[in-house]
CSV table of C-alpha atoms in Angstrom, one decimal:
chain,number,residue,atom,x,y,z
A,1,MET,CA,-15.3,15.8,15.3
A,2,SER,CA,-15.6,17.6,12.0
A,3,ALA,CA,-13.1,18.7,9.4
A,4,ASP,CA,-13.2,21.3,6.6
A,5,ILE,CA,-12.3,19.7,3.3
A,6,ALA,CA,-12.6,21.3,0.0
A,7,GLY,CA,-15.0,23.9,1.4
A,8,GLN,CA,-17.2,21.3,3.0
A,9,THR,CA,-17.6,20.6,6.7
A,10,ILE,CA,-17.6,16.9,7.2
A,11,ASN,CA,-18.5,15.0,10.4
A,12,MET,CA,-15.6,12.5,10.7
A,13,ASP,CA,-16.9,10.5,13.6
A,14,GLY,CA,-17.1,6.9,12.7
A,15,ILE,CA,-14.7,6.9,9.8
A,16,ALA,CA,-12.5,4.3,11.5
A,17,ASP,CA,-15.4,2.4,12.9
A,18,PRO,CA,-16.6,-0.5,10.6
A,19,THR,CA,-20.1,-0.3,12.3
A,20,CYS,CA,-20.5,3.3,11.1
A,21,LEU,CA,-22.3,3.0,7.8
A,22,GLU,CA,-22.7,6.6,6.8
A,23,ILE,CA,-20.7,9.8,7.1
A,24,GLU,CA,-22.9,12.8,7.4
A,25,GLY,CA,-22.1,15.4,4.7
A,26,VAL,CA,-20.5,13.0,2.3
A,27,PRO,CA,-22.8,12.1,-0.7
A,28,HIS,CA,-23.1,8.3,-1.3
A,29,SER,CA,-21.0,7.6,1.8
A,30,GLY,CA,-23.3,4.6,2.5
A,31,VAL,CA,-22.4,2.7,-0.6
A,32,LEU,CA,-18.7,3.7,-0.4
A,33,LEU,CA,-18.4,2.4,3.1
A,34,GLN,CA,-20.4,-0.7,2.3
A,35,PHE,CA,-18.0,-1.5,-0.5
A,36,SER,CA,-14.9,-0.7,1.7
A,37,ASN,CA,-16.2,-3.0,4.4
A,38,ALA,CA,-17.0,-5.8,2.0
A,39,PHE,CA,-13.7,-5.5,0.3
A,40,MET,CA,-11.8,-5.8,3.5
A,41,SER,CA,-14.0,-8.7,4.7
A,42,PHE,CA,-12.7,-10.8,1.8
A,43,ASP,CA,-16.2,-12.2,1.5
A,44,GLU,CA,-16.9,-12.5,-2.3
A,45,LEU,CA,-20.7,-12.6,-1.8
A,46,GLN,CA,-20.7,-9.4,0.3
A,47,LEU,CA,-18.4,-7.7,-2.2
A,48,GLU,CA,-20.6,-8.6,-5.1
A,49,LYS,CA,-23.6,-7.1,-3.4
A,50,ALA,CA,-21.6,-4.0,-2.5
A,51,ARG,CA,-20.4,-3.7,-6.1
A,52,GLU,CA,-23.9,-3.8,-7.4
A,53,ALA,CA,-25.2,-1.3,-4.8
A,54,LEU,CA,-22.4,1.1,-5.7
A,55,VAL,CA,-23.0,0.7,-9.5
A,56,ALA,CA,-26.8,1.2,-8.9
A,57,GLU,CA,-26.2,4.4,-6.9
A,58,MET,CA,-23.1,6.0,-8.5
A,59,GLY,CA,-22.5,4.2,-11.8
A,60,SER,CA,-20.0,1.6,-13.0
A,61,ALA,CA,-17.2,4.2,-13.5
A,62,ALA,CA,-17.4,5.3,-9.9
A,63,MET,CA,-17.3,1.6,-8.8
A,64,VAL,CA,-14.1,1.1,-10.8
A,65,ASP,CA,-12.6,4.3,-9.3
A,66,VAL,CA,-13.4,3.0,-5.8
A,67,ALA,CA,-11.8,-0.4,-6.6
A,68,GLY,CA,-8.6,1.6,-7.6
A,69,ILE,CA,-8.6,3.5,-4.3
A,70,ALA,CA,-9.3,0.6,-2.1
A,71,SER,CA,-6.6,-1.5,-3.7
A,72,ASN,CA,-4.1,1.4,-3.4
A,73,PHE,CA,-4.6,1.5,0.3
A,74,GLN,CA,-3.8,-2.1,0.6
A,75,ARG,CA,-0.3,-1.0,-0.6
A,76,MET,CA,0.4,2.2,1.3
A,77,VAL,CA,0.0,0.7,4.8
A,78,ARG,CA,2.4,-2.1,3.9
A,79,ILE,CA,5.1,0.3,2.8
A,80,ALA,CA,4.7,2.2,6.1
A,81,ASP,CA,4.6,-0.9,8.2
A,82,GLY,CA,7.5,-2.6,6.3
A,83,THR,CA,9.9,0.3,6.7
A,84,GLY,CA,9.0,1.6,10.1
A,85,ILE,CA,8.5,5.2,9.0
A,86,PRO,CA,6.8,7.6,11.4
A,87,VAL,CA,4.2,10.1,10.5
A,88,GLU,CA,6.0,13.3,9.6
A,89,SER,CA,5.4,16.6,11.5
A,90,MET,CA,3.1,19.0,9.7
A,91,GLY,CA,3.6,21.9,12.0
A,92,GLU,CA,2.5,22.4,15.6
A,93,GLU,CA,-1.1,23.3,14.9
A,94,MET,CA,-1.8,20.4,12.4
A,95,ASP,CA,0.1,17.9,14.6
A,96,SER,CA,-2.1,18.8,17.5
A,97,LEU,CA,-5.3,18.3,15.4
A,98,VAL,CA,-3.9,15.0,14.1
A,99,GLU,CA,-3.2,13.9,17.7
A,100,GLU,CA,-6.8,14.8,18.6
A,101,LEU,CA,-8.1,12.7,15.7
A,102,ASN,CA,-5.8,9.8,16.6
A,103,GLU,CA,-7.0,9.8,20.2
A,104,ALA,CA,-10.7,10.2,19.2
A,105,HIS,CA,-10.6,7.3,16.7
A,106,GLY,CA,-8.4,5.0,18.7
A,107,LEU,CA,-5.5,5.1,16.3
A,108,ASN,CA,-2.9,5.3,19.0
A,109,ASP,CA,-3.8,1.7,19.9
A,110,TYR,CA,-2.5,0.4,16.6
A,111,SER,CA,0.8,-1.5,16.8
A,112,SER,CA,2.3,0.7,14.0
A,113,ALA,CA,1.8,3.8,16.1
A,114,ALA,CA,5.0,2.7,17.9
A,115,ASN,CA,7.1,3.9,14.9
A,116,THR,CA,5.9,7.5,15.3
A,117,ARG,CA,6.2,7.4,19.1
A,118,ALA,CA,9.8,6.1,18.8
A,119,ALA,CA,10.7,8.9,16.3
A,120,LYS,CA,9.2,11.6,18.6
A,121,LYS,CA,11.4,10.3,21.5
A,122,VAL,CA,14.5,10.5,19.3
A,123,LEU,CA,13.7,14.1,18.3
B,1,MET,CA,2.4,-12.1,-21.3
B,2,SER,CA,3.6,-8.6,-20.2
B,3,THR,CA,0.4,-6.8,-21.2
B,4,VAL,CA,-2.4,-6.3,-18.7
B,5,ASN,CA,-5.9,-5.7,-19.9
B,6,TYR,CA,-9.4,-5.6,-18.3
B,7,ASN,CA,-11.3,-6.6,-21.3
B,8,ASP,CA,-13.0,-9.4,-19.3
B,9,SER,CA,-14.6,-6.8,-16.9
B,10,LYS,CA,-18.3,-6.4,-17.2
B,11,TYR,CA,-17.7,-2.8,-16.1
B,12,PRO,CA,-15.7,-0.5,-18.3
B,13,VAL,CA,-12.3,0.1,-16.8
B,14,ARG,CA,-10.4,3.4,-17.4
B,15,ALA,CA,-7.6,2.8,-19.8
B,16,ASP,CA,-4.9,4.2,-17.5
B,17,PHE,CA,-5.4,1.2,-15.1
B,18,ALA,CA,-4.4,-1.3,-17.8
B,19,GLU,CA,-1.6,1.1,-19.0
B,20,SER,CA,0.1,1.6,-15.6
B,21,HIS,CA,-0.4,-2.0,-14.7
B,22,THR,CA,1.2,-3.1,-18.0
B,23,ARG,CA,4.2,-0.7,-17.3
B,24,PHE,CA,4.6,-2.4,-13.9
B,25,TRP,CA,4.3,-5.9,-15.4
B,26,GLN,CA,7.0,-5.1,-17.9
B,27,ARG,CA,9.2,-3.9,-15.0
B,28,LEU,CA,8.4,-7.0,-13.1
B,29,ALA,CA,9.5,-9.2,-16.0
B,30,SER,CA,12.9,-7.4,-16.1
B,31,PRO,CA,15.9,-7.7,-13.8
B,32,GLY,CA,15.8,-5.3,-10.9
B,33,ASN,CA,18.3,-3.9,-8.5
B,34,CYS,CA,19.4,-7.1,-6.7
B,35,LEU,CA,16.9,-9.6,-8.1
B,36,SER,CA,16.8,-11.3,-11.4
B,37,ALA,CA,13.5,-11.2,-13.4
B,38,LYS,CA,12.9,-14.8,-12.4
B,39,GLN,CA,13.2,-13.9,-8.7
B,40,ARG,CA,11.0,-10.9,-9.1
B,41,ILE,CA,8.3,-13.0,-10.6
B,42,ALA,CA,8.8,-15.6,-7.9
B,43,VAL,CA,8.1,-12.8,-5.4
B,44,ALA,CA,4.9,-12.1,-7.2
B,45,LYS,CA,3.9,-15.8,-7.1
B,46,GLU,CA,4.7,-15.9,-3.4
B,47,VAL,CA,2.4,-12.9,-2.8
B,48,ARG,CA,-0.4,-15.1,-4.1
B,49,GLN,CA,0.8,-18.1,-2.2
B,50,ALA,CA,0.8,-16.2,1.2
B,51,PHE,CA,-3.0,-16.3,1.5
B,52,SER,CA,-3.0,-20.1,1.7
B,53,CYS,CA,-0.1,-20.4,4.1
B,54,GLU,CA,-1.2,-22.3,7.3
B,55,LEU,CA,1.7,-20.8,9.4
B,56,CYS,CA,0.6,-17.3,8.4
B,57,ARG,CA,-3.0,-18.1,9.3
B,58,GLN,CA,-2.0,-19.4,12.7
B,59,ARG,CA,0.3,-16.4,13.4
B,60,LYS,CA,-2.4,-14.0,12.4
B,61,VAL,CA,-4.8,-15.2,15.1
B,62,ALA,CA,-2.1,-15.6,17.8
B,63,LEU,CA,-1.6,-12.9,20.4
B,64,SER,CA,1.9,-12.5,19.1
B,65,PRO,CA,3.1,-13.8,15.7
B,66,TYR,CA,6.4,-14.8,17.4
B,67,GLN,CA,4.6,-17.4,19.6
B,68,VAL,CA,4.0,-19.6,16.5
B,69,ASN,CA,7.0,-21.3,14.8
B,70,GLY,CA,7.0,-23.5,11.7
B,71,GLU,CA,7.6,-23.4,8.0
B,72,HIS,CA,5.7,-21.3,5.5
B,73,ASP,CA,3.7,-23.0,2.8
B,74,GLN,CA,5.7,-21.7,-0.1
B,75,THR,CA,6.2,-22.0,-3.8
B,76,GLY,CA,9.8,-23.2,-3.3
B,77,GLU,CA,11.4,-20.6,-5.6
B,78,LEU,CA,12.8,-18.2,-3.0
B,79,SER,CA,15.0,-18.4,0.0
B,80,SER,CA,13.3,-18.9,3.3
B,81,VAL,CA,14.1,-15.3,4.5
B,82,MET,CA,12.6,-13.9,1.3
B,83,VAL,CA,9.5,-16.0,1.9
B,84,GLU,CA,9.2,-14.7,5.5
B,85,VAL,CA,9.3,-11.1,4.2
B,86,VAL,CA,6.7,-11.6,1.5
B,87,HIS,CA,4.3,-13.6,3.7
B,88,ARG,CA,4.6,-11.3,6.8
B,89,VAL,CA,4.2,-8.1,4.7
B,90,ILE,CA,1.1,-9.5,3.0
B,91,THR,CA,-0.6,-11.3,6.0
B,92,ASP,CA,0.4,-9.4,9.1
B,93,SER,CA,2.2,-6.1,8.3
B,94,GLY,CA,0.7,-4.2,11.2
B,95,ARG,CA,2.7,-6.2,13.7
B,96,LEU,CA,6.1,-5.9,11.9
B,97,THR,CA,8.8,-4.5,14.3
B,98,LYS,CA,12.3,-3.2,14.1
B,99,THR,CA,13.4,-6.4,15.8
B,100,TRP,CA,11.8,-8.5,13.1
B,101,PHE,CA,13.4,-6.3,10.4
B,102,ASP,CA,16.8,-6.7,12.1
B,103,SER,CA,16.3,-10.5,12.1
B,104,VAL,CA,15.7,-10.7,8.4
B,105,ILE,CA,18.7,-8.6,7.7
B,106,ALA,CA,20.8,-10.8,10.1
B,107,ASP,CA,19.5,-13.8,8.1
B,108,GLY,CA,21.2,-12.5,5.0
B,109,LEU,CA,19.0,-10.0,3.2
B,110,LYS,CA,20.7,-6.8,2.1
B,111,HIS,CA,18.8,-3.6,2.6
B,112,GLU,CA,18.5,-3.1,-1.1
B,113,GLU,CA,17.1,-6.7,-1.5
B,114,TYR,CA,14.6,-6.0,1.2
B,115,VAL,CA,13.4,-2.8,-0.4
B,116,GLU,CA,13.1,-4.5,-3.8
B,117,ILE,CA,11.1,-7.4,-2.4
B,118,LEU,CA,8.9,-5.0,-0.4
B,119,GLY,CA,8.3,-2.8,-3.4
B,120,THR,CA,7.5,-5.8,-5.7
B,121,VAL,CA,5.2,-7.2,-3.0
B,122,VAL,CA,3.1,-4.1,-2.6
B,123,HIS,CA,2.9,-3.2,-6.2
B,124,VAL,CA,1.8,-6.7,-7.2
B,125,PHE,CA,-0.6,-6.9,-4.3
B,126,SER,CA,-2.3,-3.6,-5.2
B,127,ILE,CA,-2.8,-4.8,-8.8
B,128,ASP,CA,-4.1,-8.2,-7.6
B,129,GLU,CA,-6.4,-6.4,-5.2
B,130,PHE,CA,-7.8,-4.2,-8.0
B,131,SER,CA,-8.8,-7.4,-9.8
B,132,ARG,CA,-10.4,-8.8,-6.7
B,133,ALA,CA,-12.3,-5.6,-6.1
B,134,LEU,CA,-13.8,-5.9,-9.6
B,135,GLY,CA,-14.6,-9.5,-9.2
B,136,LEU,CA,-12.1,-10.6,-11.8
B,137,PRO,CA,-9.5,-13.4,-11.8
B,138,LEU,CA,-5.9,-12.3,-11.0
B,139,ARG,CA,-4.0,-11.2,-14.1
B,140,GLU,CA,-1.5,-13.7,-15.6
B,141,LEU,CA,2.0,-13.0,-14.4
B,142,PRO,CA,4.6,-12.1,-17.1
B,143,GLU,CA,7.4,-14.3,-18.4
B,144,ALA,CA,10.8,-13.5,-17.0
B,145,GLY,CA,13.1,-11.6,-19.3
B,146,ALA,CA,16.9,-12.0,-19.5
B,147,GLY,CA,19.6,-9.8,-18.1
B,148,GLU,CA,21.4,-9.0,-14.8
B,149,PRO,CA,20.4,-6.9,-11.8
B,150,SER,CA,21.8,-3.4,-11.8
B,151,HIS,CA,23.1,-3.3,-8.2
B,152,TYR,CA,22.6,0.5,-8.4
B,153,ARG,CA,22.9,2.4,-5.1
B,154,PRO,CA,21.9,6.1,-5.2
B,155,GLY,CA,23.8,8.9,-3.5
B,156,ASN,CA,22.0,11.3,-1.1
B,157,LEU,CA,21.1,8.5,1.3
B,158,VAL,CA,20.4,9.3,4.9
B,159,GLU,CA,19.6,7.2,7.9
B,160,ASP,CA,17.0,9.2,9.8
B,161,VAL,CA,13.5,8.0,10.6
B,162,ALA,CA,13.1,4.6,8.9
B,163,TRP,CA,14.6,1.2,9.6
B,164,LEU,CA,16.8,1.5,6.6
B,165,PRO,CA,18.5,4.3,4.5
B,166,MET,CA,16.3,6.5,2.4
B,167,LEU,CA,17.0,9.4,0.0
B,168,ASP,CA,17.1,12.8,1.6
B,169,GLN,CA,13.9,14.8,1.8
B,170,VAL,CA,15.1,17.3,-0.8
B,171,ILE,CA,17.1,16.3,-3.9
B,172,ASP,CA,18.1,19.2,-6.1
B,173,SER,CA,20.2,17.4,-8.7
B,174,GLY,CA,21.5,14.1,-9.9
B,175,PRO,CA,19.9,10.9,-11.2
B,176,GLU,CA,17.2,10.9,-8.6
B,177,SER,CA,16.2,14.6,-9.0
B,178,ASP,CA,13.1,13.5,-11.0
B,179,LEU,CA,11.7,11.7,-7.9
B,180,TRP,CA,10.5,14.7,-6.0
B,181,GLU,CA,11.6,17.6,-8.1
B,182,GLY,CA,13.4,19.5,-5.5
B,183,LYS,CA,10.6,19.8,-3.0
B,184,LEU,CA,10.2,18.2,0.5
B,185,GLU,CA,8.9,14.6,0.2
B,186,GLY,CA,6.8,12.6,2.7
B,187,ASN,CA,8.1,9.5,4.4
B,188,VAL,CA,5.8,7.1,2.6
B,189,ILE,CA,7.2,8.1,-0.8
B,190,ARG,CA,10.8,8.2,0.5
B,191,ALA,CA,10.4,4.8,2.2
B,192,LEU,CA,11.4,2.7,-0.9
B,193,SER,CA,13.9,5.2,-2.2
B,194,LEU,CA,17.0,3.0,-1.6
B,195,VAL,CA,15.8,1.4,-4.8
B,196,PRO,CA,14.7,4.5,-6.8
B,197,ASP,CA,12.8,2.5,-9.4
B,198,GLU,CA,10.5,1.2,-6.7
B,199,VAL,CA,9.5,4.8,-6.0
B,200,ARG,CA,9.0,5.4,-9.8
B,201,SER,CA,6.6,2.5,-9.9
B,202,LEU,CA,4.8,3.7,-6.8
B,203,GLN,CA,4.4,7.1,-8.3
B,204,ASP,CA,3.2,5.7,-11.6
B,205,LEU,CA,0.6,3.5,-9.9
B,206,LEU,CA,-0.5,6.1,-7.4
B,207,LYS,CA,-1.4,8.5,-10.2
B,208,THR,CA,-3.9,5.9,-11.6
B,209,HIS,CA,-5.3,4.5,-8.4
B,210,TYR,CA,-5.4,7.6,-6.3
B,211,LEU,CA,-3.8,10.9,-7.0
B,212,ASP,CA,-0.6,12.4,-8.4
B,213,GLU,CA,1.5,12.4,-5.2
B,214,ALA,CA,2.3,16.1,-5.8
B,215,GLU,CA,-1.4,16.7,-5.0
B,216,PHE,CA,-1.7,14.6,-1.7
B,217,GLY,CA,-1.7,17.7,0.5
B,218,ASP,CA,-4.0,19.8,-1.6
B,219,PHE,CA,-7.5,18.8,-0.4
B,220,GLU,CA,-9.0,21.0,-3.2
B,221,LYS,CA,-7.7,18.5,-5.7
B,222,SER,CA,-10.0,15.6,-6.8
B,223,PRO,CA,-8.7,12.4,-8.4
B,224,GLN,CA,-9.0,12.0,-12.1
B,225,GLY,CA,-12.1,9.7,-12.0
B,226,THR,CA,-15.6,10.4,-10.9
B,227,LEU,CA,-15.2,10.8,-7.1
B,228,SER,CA,-14.8,13.9,-5.1
B,229,ARG,CA,-11.8,14.2,-2.9
B,230,ILE,CA,-13.8,13.7,0.2
B,231,GLN,CA,-15.4,10.5,-1.2
B,232,THR,CA,-11.9,9.3,-2.1
B,233,GLU,CA,-10.7,9.9,1.4
B,234,VAL,CA,-13.7,8.1,3.0
B,235,VAL,CA,-12.7,4.9,1.1
B,236,ALA,CA,-9.0,5.4,1.8
B,237,ALA,CA,-9.6,6.0,5.5
B,238,ARG,CA,-12.0,3.0,6.0
B,239,VAL,CA,-9.7,0.6,4.2
B,240,SER,CA,-6.7,1.9,6.1
B,241,ALA,CA,-8.6,1.6,9.4
B,242,PHE,CA,-9.2,-2.1,8.7
B,243,ASN,CA,-5.4,-2.4,8.2
B,244,ASP,CA,-4.7,-0.7,11.5
B,245,CYS,CA,-2.8,1.9,9.5
B,246,PHE,CA,-1.5,4.6,11.8
B,247,TYR,CA,0.4,6.4,9.1
């Protein structure tokens, strides 16, 4: 599955799969994913290697930016999970695309998908 | 110490990280909506304690967290229901349910207390995780300041799609009109709005770590650092996938 983002067509297959180590069409996706995987492994040695690889390929400023993004998304999920909010509707066409992505990437199997399913039933 | 700096980093850290983290540290050291400054800092300490909690470790690997009973390994500064909220949000948020939420409210937490604890937990955790990502020790927590909680409750609350009341999607006027400036707001920003200052902290930290939330939906916008928007989203999506984040 691909998506058009900022004028680029990106192959999104594998984005939610930790064994996928590169996203076609995204420059430096290899070191970005290596860092993300290492960060979420909580293995300091792996993280140190990933940090060095990222700095070597993209520079230290990019590594710091990635650290900021990764730590941000440790927050957002917990807000959603802790308040039971559903994903809001973005219109019929977009909702249909999102549903396709959710199905393709196995996101409907996540426990927290129940909050969105429950909201749809109410509506 | 209420000031955060990253002078010990071997990599130069953008100044706005230290600035926004300092603003949150100063808020953390002040009385909040329902909690005193001392309690807010106790919540922050409990965030750090949760990782070494044996009960949380056992629950995490159990088929259901509700199969494992016991006491949390805790700092001893908060009530047991507050500790349960902090530890579960940190160690197993993907399996929180409405039934669990109702149980912590039945155990004596007010909705406002829950939101303030949740907001404090997630903001402290994101700052701690930033340090971990850079290979740095966690920043020293601030000293508690004096004063009483405000017990402020905003108007415009609605009970619609979350487990607890939130501000309406559109706010045209009043003390909360700064939050989303009249436009429709997404649920993840509204989620903490029963305590509006939690949203203000979220927006402040988001702007540094990710994007100004007004730019979330505009995929032509890149964050203020060195990465393109698509590179940013690759990191966001992969970290979120590890967290089983449906949202």
